[in-house]
mmCIF file of N, CA and C in Angstrom:
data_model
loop_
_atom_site.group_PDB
_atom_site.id
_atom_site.type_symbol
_atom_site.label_atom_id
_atom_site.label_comp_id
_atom_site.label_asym_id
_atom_site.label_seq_id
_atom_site.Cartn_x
_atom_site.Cartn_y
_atom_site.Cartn_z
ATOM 1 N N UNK A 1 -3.978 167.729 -5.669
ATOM 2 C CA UNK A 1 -4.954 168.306 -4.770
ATOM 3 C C UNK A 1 -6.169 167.389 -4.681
ATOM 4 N N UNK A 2 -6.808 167.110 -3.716
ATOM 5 C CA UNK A 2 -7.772 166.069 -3.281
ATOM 6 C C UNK A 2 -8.793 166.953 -3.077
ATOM 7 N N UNK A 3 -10.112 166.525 -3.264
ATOM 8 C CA UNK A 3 -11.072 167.460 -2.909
ATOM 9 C C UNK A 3 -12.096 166.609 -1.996
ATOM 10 N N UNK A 4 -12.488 167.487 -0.738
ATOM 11 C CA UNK A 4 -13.099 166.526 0.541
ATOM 12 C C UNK A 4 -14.817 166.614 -0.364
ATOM 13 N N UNK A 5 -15.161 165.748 -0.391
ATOM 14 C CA UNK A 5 -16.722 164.964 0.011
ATOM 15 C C UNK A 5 -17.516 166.057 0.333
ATOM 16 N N UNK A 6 -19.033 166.277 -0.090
ATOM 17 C CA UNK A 6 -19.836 167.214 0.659
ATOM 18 C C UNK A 6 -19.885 166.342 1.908
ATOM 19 N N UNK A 7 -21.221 167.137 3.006
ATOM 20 C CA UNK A 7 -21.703 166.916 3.647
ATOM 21 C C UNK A 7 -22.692 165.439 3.387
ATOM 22 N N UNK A 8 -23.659 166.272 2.404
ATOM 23 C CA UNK A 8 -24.244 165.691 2.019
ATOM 24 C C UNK A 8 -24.048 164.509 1.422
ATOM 25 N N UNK A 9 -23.017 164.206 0.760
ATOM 26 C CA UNK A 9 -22.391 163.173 -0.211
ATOM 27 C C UNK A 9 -21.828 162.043 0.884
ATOM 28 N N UNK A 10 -21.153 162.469 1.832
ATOM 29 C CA UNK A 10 -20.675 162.053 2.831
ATOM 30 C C UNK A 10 -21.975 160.816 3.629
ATOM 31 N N UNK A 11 -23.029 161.576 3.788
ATOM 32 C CA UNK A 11 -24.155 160.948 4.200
ATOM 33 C C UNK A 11 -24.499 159.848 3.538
ATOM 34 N N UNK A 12 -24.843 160.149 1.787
ATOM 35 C CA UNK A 12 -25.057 159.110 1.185
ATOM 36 C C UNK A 12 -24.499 157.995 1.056
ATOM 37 N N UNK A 13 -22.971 158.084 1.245
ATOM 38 C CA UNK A 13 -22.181 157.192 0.980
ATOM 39 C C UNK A 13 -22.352 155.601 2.399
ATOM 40 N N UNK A 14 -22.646 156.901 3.417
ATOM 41 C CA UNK A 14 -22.290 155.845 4.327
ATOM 42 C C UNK A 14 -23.788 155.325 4.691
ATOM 43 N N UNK A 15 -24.651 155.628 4.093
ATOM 44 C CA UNK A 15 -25.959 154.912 3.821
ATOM 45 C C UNK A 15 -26.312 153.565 2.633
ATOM 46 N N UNK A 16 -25.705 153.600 1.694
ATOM 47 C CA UNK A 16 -25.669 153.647 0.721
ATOM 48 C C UNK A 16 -25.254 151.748 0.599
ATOM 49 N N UNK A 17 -24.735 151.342 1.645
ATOM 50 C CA UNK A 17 -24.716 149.623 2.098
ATOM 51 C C UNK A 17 -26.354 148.995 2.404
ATOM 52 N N UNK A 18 -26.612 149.620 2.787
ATOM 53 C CA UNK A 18 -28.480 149.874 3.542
ATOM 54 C C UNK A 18 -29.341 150.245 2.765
ATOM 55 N N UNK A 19 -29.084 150.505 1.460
ATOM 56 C CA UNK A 19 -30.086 150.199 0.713
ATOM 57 C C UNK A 19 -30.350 149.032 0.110
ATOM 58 N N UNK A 20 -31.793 149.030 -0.688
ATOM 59 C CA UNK A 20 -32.593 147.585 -0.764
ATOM 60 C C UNK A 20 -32.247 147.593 -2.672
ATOM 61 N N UNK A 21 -31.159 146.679 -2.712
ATOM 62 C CA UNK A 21 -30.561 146.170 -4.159
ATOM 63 C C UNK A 21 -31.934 145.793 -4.855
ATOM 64 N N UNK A 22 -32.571 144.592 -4.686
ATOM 65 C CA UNK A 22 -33.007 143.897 -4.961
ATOM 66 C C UNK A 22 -35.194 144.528 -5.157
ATOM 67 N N UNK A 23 -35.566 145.958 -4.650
ATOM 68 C CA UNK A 23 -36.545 146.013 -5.003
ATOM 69 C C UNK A 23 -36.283 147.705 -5.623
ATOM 70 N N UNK A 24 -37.629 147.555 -6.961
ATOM 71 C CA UNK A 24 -37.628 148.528 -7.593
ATOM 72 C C UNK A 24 -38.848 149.271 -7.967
ATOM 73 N N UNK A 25 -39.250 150.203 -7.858
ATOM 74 C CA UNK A 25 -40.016 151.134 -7.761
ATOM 75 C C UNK A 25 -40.775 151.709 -9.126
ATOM 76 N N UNK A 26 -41.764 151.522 -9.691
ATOM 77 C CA UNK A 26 -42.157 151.441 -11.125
ATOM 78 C C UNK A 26 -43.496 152.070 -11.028
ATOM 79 N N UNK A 27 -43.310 153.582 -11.645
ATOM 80 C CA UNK A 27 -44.106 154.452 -11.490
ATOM 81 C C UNK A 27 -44.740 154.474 -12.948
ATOM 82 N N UNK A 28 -45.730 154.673 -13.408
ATOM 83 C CA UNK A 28 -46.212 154.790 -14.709
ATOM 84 C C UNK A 28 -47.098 155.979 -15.140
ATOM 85 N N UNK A 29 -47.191 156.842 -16.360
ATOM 86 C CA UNK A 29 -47.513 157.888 -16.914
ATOM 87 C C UNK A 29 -47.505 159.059 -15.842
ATOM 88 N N UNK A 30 -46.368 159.491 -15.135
ATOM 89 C CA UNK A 30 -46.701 160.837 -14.270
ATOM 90 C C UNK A 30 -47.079 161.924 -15.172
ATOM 91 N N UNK A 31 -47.677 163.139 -14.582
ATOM 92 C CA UNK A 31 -47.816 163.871 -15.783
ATOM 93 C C UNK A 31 -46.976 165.217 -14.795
ATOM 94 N N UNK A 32 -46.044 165.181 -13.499
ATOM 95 C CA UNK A 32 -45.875 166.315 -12.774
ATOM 96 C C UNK A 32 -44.448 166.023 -12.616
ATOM 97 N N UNK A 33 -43.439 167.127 -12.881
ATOM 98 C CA UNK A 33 -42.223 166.646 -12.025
ATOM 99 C C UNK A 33 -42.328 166.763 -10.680
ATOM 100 N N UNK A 34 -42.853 167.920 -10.263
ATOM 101 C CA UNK A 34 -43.052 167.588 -9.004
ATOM 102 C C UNK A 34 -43.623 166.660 -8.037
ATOM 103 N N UNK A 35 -44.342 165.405 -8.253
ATOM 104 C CA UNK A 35 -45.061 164.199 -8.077
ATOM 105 C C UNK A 35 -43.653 163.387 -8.412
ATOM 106 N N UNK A 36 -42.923 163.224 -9.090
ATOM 107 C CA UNK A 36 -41.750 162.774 -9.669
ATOM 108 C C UNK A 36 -40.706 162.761 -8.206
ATOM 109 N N UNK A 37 -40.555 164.207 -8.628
ATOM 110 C CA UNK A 37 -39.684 164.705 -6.916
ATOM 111 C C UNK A 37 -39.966 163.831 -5.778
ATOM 112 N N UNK A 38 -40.915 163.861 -5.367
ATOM 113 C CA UNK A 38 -41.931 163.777 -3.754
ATOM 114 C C UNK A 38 -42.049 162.314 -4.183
ATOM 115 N N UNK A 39 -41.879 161.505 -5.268
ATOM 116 C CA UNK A 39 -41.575 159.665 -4.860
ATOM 117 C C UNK A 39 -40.111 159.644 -4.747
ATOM 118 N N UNK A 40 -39.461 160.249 -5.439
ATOM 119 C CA UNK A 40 -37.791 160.130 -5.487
ATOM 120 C C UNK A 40 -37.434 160.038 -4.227
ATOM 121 N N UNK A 41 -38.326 161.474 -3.158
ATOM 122 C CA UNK A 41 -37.586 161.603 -1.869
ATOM 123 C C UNK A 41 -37.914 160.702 -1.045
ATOM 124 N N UNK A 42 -39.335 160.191 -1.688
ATOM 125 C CA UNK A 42 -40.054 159.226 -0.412
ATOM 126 C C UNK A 42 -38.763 158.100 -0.557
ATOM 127 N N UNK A 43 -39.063 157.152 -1.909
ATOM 128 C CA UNK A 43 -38.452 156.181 -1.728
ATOM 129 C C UNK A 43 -36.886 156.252 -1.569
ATOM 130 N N UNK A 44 -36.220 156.989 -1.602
ATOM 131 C CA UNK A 44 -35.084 157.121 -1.124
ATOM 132 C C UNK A 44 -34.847 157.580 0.590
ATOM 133 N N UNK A 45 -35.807 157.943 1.474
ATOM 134 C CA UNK A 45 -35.938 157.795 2.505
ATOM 135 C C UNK A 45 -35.967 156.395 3.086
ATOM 136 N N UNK A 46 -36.625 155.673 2.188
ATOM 137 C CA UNK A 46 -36.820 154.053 2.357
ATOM 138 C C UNK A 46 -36.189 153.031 2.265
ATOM 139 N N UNK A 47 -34.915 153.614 1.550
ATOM 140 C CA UNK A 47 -33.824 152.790 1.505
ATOM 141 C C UNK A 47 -33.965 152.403 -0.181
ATOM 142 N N UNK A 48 -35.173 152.541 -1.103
ATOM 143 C CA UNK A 48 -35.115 151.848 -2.142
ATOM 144 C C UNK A 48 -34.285 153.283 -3.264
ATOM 145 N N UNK A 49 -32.780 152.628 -3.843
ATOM 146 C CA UNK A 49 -32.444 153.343 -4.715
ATOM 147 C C UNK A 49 -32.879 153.479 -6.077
ATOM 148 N N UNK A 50 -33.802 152.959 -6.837
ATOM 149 C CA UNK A 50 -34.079 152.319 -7.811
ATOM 150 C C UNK A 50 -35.770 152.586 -8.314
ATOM 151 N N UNK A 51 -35.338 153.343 -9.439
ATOM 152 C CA UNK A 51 -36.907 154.028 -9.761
ATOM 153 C C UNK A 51 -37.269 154.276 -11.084
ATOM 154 N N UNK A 52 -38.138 153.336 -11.447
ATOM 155 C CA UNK A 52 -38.638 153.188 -13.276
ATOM 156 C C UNK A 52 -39.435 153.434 -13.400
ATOM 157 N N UNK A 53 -39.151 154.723 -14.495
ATOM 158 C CA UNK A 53 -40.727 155.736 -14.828
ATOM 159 C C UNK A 53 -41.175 155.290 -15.972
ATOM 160 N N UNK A 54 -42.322 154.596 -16.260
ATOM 161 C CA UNK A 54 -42.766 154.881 -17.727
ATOM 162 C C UNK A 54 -43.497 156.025 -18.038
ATOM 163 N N UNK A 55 -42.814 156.607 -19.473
ATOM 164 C CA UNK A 55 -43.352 157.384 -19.889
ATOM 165 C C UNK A 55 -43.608 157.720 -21.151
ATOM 166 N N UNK A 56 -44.470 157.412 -21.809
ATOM 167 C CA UNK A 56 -44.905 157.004 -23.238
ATOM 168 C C UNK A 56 -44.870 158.805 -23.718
ATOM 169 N N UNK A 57 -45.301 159.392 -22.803
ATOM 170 C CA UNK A 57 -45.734 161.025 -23.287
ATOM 171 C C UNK A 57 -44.475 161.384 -23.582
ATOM 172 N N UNK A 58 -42.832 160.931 -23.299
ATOM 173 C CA UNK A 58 -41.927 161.789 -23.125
ATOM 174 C C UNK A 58 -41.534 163.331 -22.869
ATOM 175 N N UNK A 59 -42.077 163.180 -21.059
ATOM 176 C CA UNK A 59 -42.043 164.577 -20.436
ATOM 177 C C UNK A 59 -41.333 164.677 -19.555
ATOM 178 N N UNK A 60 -40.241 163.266 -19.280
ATOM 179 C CA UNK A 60 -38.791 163.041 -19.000
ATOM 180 C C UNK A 60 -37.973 162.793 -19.455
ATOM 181 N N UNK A 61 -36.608 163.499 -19.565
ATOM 182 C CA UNK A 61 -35.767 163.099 -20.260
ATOM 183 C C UNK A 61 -35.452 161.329 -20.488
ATOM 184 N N UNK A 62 -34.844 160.822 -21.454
ATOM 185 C CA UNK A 62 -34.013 159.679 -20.989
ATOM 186 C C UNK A 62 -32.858 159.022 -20.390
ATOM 187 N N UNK A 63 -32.442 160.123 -20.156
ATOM 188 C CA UNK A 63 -31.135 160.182 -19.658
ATOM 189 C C UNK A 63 -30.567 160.765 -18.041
ATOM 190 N N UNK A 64 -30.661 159.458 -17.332
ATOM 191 C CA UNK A 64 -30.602 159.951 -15.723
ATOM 192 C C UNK A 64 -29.321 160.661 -15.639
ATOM 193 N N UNK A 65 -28.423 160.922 -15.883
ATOM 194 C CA UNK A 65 -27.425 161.860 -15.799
ATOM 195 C C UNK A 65 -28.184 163.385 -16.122
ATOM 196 N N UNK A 66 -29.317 163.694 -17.070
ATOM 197 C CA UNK A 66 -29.745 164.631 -17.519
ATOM 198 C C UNK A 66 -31.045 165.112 -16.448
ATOM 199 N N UNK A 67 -31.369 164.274 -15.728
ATOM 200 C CA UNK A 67 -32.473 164.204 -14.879
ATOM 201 C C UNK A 67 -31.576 164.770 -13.458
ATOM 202 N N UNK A 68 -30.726 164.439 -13.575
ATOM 203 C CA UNK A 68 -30.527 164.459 -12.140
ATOM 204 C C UNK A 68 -29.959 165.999 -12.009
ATOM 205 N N UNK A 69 -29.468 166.494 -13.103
ATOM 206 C CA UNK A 69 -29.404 168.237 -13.060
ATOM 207 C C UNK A 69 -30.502 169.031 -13.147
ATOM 208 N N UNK A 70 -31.893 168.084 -13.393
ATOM 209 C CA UNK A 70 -33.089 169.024 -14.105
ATOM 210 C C UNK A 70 -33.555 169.685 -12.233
ATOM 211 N N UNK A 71 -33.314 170.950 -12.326
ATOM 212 C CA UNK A 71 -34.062 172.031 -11.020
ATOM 213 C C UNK A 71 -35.352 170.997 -10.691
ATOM 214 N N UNK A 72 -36.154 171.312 -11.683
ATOM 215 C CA UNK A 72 -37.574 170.305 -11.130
ATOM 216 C C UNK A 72 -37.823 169.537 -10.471
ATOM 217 N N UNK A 73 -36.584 168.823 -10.727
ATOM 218 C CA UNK A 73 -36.844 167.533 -10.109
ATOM 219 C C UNK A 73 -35.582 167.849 -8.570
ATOM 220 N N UNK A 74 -34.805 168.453 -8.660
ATOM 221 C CA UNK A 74 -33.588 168.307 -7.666
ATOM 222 C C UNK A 74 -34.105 168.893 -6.481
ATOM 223 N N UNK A 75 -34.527 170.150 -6.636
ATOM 224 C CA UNK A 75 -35.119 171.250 -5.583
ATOM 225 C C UNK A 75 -35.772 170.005 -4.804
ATOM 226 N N UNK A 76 -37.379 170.126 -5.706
ATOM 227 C CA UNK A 76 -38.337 169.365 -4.598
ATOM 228 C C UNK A 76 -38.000 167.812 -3.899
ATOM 229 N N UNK A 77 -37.152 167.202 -4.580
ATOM 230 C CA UNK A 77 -37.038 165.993 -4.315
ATOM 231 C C UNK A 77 -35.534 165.867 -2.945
ATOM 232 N N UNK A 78 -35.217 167.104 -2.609
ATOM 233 C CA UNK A 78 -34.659 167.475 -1.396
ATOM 234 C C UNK A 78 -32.960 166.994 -1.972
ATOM 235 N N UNK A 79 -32.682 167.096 -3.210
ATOM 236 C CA UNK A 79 -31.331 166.554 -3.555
ATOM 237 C C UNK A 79 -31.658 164.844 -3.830
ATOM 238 N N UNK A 80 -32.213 164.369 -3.567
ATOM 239 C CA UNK A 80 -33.115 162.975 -3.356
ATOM 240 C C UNK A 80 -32.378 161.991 -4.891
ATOM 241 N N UNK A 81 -32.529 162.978 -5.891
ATOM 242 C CA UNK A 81 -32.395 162.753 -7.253
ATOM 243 C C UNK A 81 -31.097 162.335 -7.532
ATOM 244 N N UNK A 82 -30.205 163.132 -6.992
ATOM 245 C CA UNK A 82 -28.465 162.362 -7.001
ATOM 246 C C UNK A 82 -28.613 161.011 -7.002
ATOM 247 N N UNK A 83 -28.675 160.934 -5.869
ATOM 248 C CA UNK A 83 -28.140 159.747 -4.860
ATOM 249 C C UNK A 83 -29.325 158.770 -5.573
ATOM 250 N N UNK A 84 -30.407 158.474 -6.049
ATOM 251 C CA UNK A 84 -31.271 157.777 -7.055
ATOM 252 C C UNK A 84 -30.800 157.002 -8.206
ATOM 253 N N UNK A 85 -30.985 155.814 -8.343
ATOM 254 C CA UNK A 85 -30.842 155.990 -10.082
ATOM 255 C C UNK A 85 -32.507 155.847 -10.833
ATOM 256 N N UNK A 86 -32.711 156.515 -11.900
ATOM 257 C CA UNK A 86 -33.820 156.521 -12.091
ATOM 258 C C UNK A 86 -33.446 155.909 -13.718
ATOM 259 N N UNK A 87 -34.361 154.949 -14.248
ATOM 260 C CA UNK A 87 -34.917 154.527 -15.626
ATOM 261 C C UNK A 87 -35.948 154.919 -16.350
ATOM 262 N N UNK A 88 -36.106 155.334 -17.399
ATOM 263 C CA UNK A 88 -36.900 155.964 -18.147
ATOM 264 C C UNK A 88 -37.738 155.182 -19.032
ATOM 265 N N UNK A 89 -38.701 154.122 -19.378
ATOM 266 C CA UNK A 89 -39.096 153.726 -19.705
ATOM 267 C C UNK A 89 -39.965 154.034 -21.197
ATOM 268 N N UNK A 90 -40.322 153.867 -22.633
ATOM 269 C CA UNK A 90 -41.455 154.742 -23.014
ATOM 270 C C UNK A 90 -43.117 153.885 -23.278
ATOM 271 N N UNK A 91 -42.985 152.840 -22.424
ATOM 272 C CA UNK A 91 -43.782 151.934 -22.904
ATOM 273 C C UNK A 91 -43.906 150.779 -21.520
ATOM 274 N N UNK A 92 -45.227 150.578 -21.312
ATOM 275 C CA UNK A 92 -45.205 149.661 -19.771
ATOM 276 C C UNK A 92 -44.569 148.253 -20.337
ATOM 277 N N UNK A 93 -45.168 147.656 -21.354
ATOM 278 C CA UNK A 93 -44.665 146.721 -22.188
ATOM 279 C C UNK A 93 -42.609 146.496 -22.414
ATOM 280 N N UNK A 94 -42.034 147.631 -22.343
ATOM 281 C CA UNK A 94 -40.906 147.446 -22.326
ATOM 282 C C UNK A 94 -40.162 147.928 -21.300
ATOM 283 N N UNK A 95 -41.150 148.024 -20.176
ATOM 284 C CA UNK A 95 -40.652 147.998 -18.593
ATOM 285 C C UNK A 95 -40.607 146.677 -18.496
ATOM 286 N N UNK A 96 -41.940 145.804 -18.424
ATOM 287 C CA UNK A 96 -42.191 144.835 -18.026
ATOM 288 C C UNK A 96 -41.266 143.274 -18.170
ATOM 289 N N UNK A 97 -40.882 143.973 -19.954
ATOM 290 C CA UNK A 97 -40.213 143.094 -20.531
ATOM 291 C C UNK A 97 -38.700 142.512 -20.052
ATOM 292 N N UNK A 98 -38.298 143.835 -19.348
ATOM 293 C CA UNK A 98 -36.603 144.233 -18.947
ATOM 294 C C UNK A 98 -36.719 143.769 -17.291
ATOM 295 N N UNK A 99 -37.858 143.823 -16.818
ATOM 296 C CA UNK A 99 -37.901 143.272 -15.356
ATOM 297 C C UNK A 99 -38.103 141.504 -15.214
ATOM 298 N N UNK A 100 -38.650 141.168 -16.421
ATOM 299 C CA UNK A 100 -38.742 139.982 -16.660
ATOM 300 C C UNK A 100 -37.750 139.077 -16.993
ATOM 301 N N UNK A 101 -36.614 139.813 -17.814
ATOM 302 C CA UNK A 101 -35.296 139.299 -18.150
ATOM 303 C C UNK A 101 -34.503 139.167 -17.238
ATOM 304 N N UNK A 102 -34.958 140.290 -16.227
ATOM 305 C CA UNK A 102 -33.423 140.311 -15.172
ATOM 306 C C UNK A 102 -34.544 139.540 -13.630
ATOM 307 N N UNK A 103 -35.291 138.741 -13.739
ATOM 308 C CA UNK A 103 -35.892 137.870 -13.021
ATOM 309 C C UNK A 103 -36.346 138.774 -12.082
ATOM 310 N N UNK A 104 -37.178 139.720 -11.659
ATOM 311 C CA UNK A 104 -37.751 140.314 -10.860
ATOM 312 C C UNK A 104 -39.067 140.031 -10.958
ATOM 313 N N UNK A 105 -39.739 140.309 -9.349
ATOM 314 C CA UNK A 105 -41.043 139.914 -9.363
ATOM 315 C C UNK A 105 -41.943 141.042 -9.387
ATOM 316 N N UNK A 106 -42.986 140.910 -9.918
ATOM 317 C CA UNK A 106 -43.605 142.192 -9.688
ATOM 318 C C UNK A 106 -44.419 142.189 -9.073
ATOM 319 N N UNK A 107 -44.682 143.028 -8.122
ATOM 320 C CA UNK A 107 -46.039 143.429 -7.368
ATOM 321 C C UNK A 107 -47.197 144.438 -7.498
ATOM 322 N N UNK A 108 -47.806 144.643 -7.540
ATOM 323 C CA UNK A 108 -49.045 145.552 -8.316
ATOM 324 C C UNK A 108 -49.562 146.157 -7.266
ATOM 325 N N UNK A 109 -50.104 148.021 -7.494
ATOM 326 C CA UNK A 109 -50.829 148.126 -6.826
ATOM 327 C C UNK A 109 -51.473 149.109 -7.672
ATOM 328 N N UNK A 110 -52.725 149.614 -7.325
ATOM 329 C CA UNK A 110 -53.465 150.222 -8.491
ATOM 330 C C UNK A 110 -54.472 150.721 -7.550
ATOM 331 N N UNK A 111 -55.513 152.433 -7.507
ATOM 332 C CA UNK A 111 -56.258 152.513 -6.740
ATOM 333 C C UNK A 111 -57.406 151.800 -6.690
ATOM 334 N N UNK A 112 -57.988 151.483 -6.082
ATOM 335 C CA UNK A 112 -59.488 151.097 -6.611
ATOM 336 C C UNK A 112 -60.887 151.855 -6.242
ATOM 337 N N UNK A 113 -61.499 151.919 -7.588
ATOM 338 C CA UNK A 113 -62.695 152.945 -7.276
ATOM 339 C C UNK A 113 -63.815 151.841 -7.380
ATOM 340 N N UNK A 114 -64.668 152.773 -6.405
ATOM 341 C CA UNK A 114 -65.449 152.667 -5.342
ATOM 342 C C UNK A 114 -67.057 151.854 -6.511
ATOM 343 N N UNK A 115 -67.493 150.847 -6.512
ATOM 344 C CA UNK A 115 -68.163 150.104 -7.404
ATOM 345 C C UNK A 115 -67.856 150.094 -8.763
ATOM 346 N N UNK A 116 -66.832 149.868 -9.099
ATOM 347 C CA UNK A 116 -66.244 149.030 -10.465
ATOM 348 C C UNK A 116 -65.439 148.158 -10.125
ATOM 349 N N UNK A 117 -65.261 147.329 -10.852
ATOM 350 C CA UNK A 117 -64.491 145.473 -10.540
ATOM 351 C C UNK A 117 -63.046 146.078 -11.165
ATOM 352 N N UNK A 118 -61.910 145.802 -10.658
ATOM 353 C CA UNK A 118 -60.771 145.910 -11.044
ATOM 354 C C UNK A 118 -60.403 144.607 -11.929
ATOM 355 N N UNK A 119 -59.577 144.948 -12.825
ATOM 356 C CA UNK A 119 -59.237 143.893 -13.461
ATOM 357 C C UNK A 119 -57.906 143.911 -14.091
ATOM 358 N N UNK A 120 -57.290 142.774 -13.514
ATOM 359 C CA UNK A 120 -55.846 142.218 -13.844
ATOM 360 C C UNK A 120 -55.273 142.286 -15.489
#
């Protein structure tokens, strides 16, 4: 017995050539799953599958198989979370380190407030 494909699954798949291999998404100390959710869905709207959380607090699991069943995150992130792979980081230092090995570049962005000097 064969079992047909969701809808949904169906979609991903045939999207899923069209996404962007090569850039990755590196979020640091969230403190909300729901903030979690709502980048998952963004950047997976965007084509980017690929999403590294550091989180020193451990208030995500480590385990994206375990993430991707967590309600919290599935609901708001519109199913978003499947079709994702997400990395769990506990330390920016051993994000940095693992993006460095596998030759990726990094790009920075950080808010900036309004009369203080940012610094690199």
């Amino acid at each position: 017995m064969t079992t047909q494909k969701s809808t949904i699954r169906q979609r991903a798949d045939a999207i899923k050539d069209f996404q962007c291999k090569n850039l990755i998404v590196v979020l640091e100390e969230l403190n909300d799953s729901k903030k979690l959710a709502t980048v998952i869905r963004n950047i997976n709207a965007l084509g980017v599958g690929t999403l590294y959380v550091v989180d020193s607090r451990h208030l995500f699991p480590d385990s994206w198989e375990v993430m991707r069943e967590r309600k919290s995150l599935l609901k708001p992130s519109v199913s978003a979370v499947k079709w994702s792979f997400i990395k769990v980081f506990r330390s920016t230092e051993d994000c940095l380190e693992h993006l460095e090995y596998y030759h990726f570049i990094s790009v920075v962005t950080s808010p900036h407030i309004k009369g203080q000097n940012n610094v690199l």
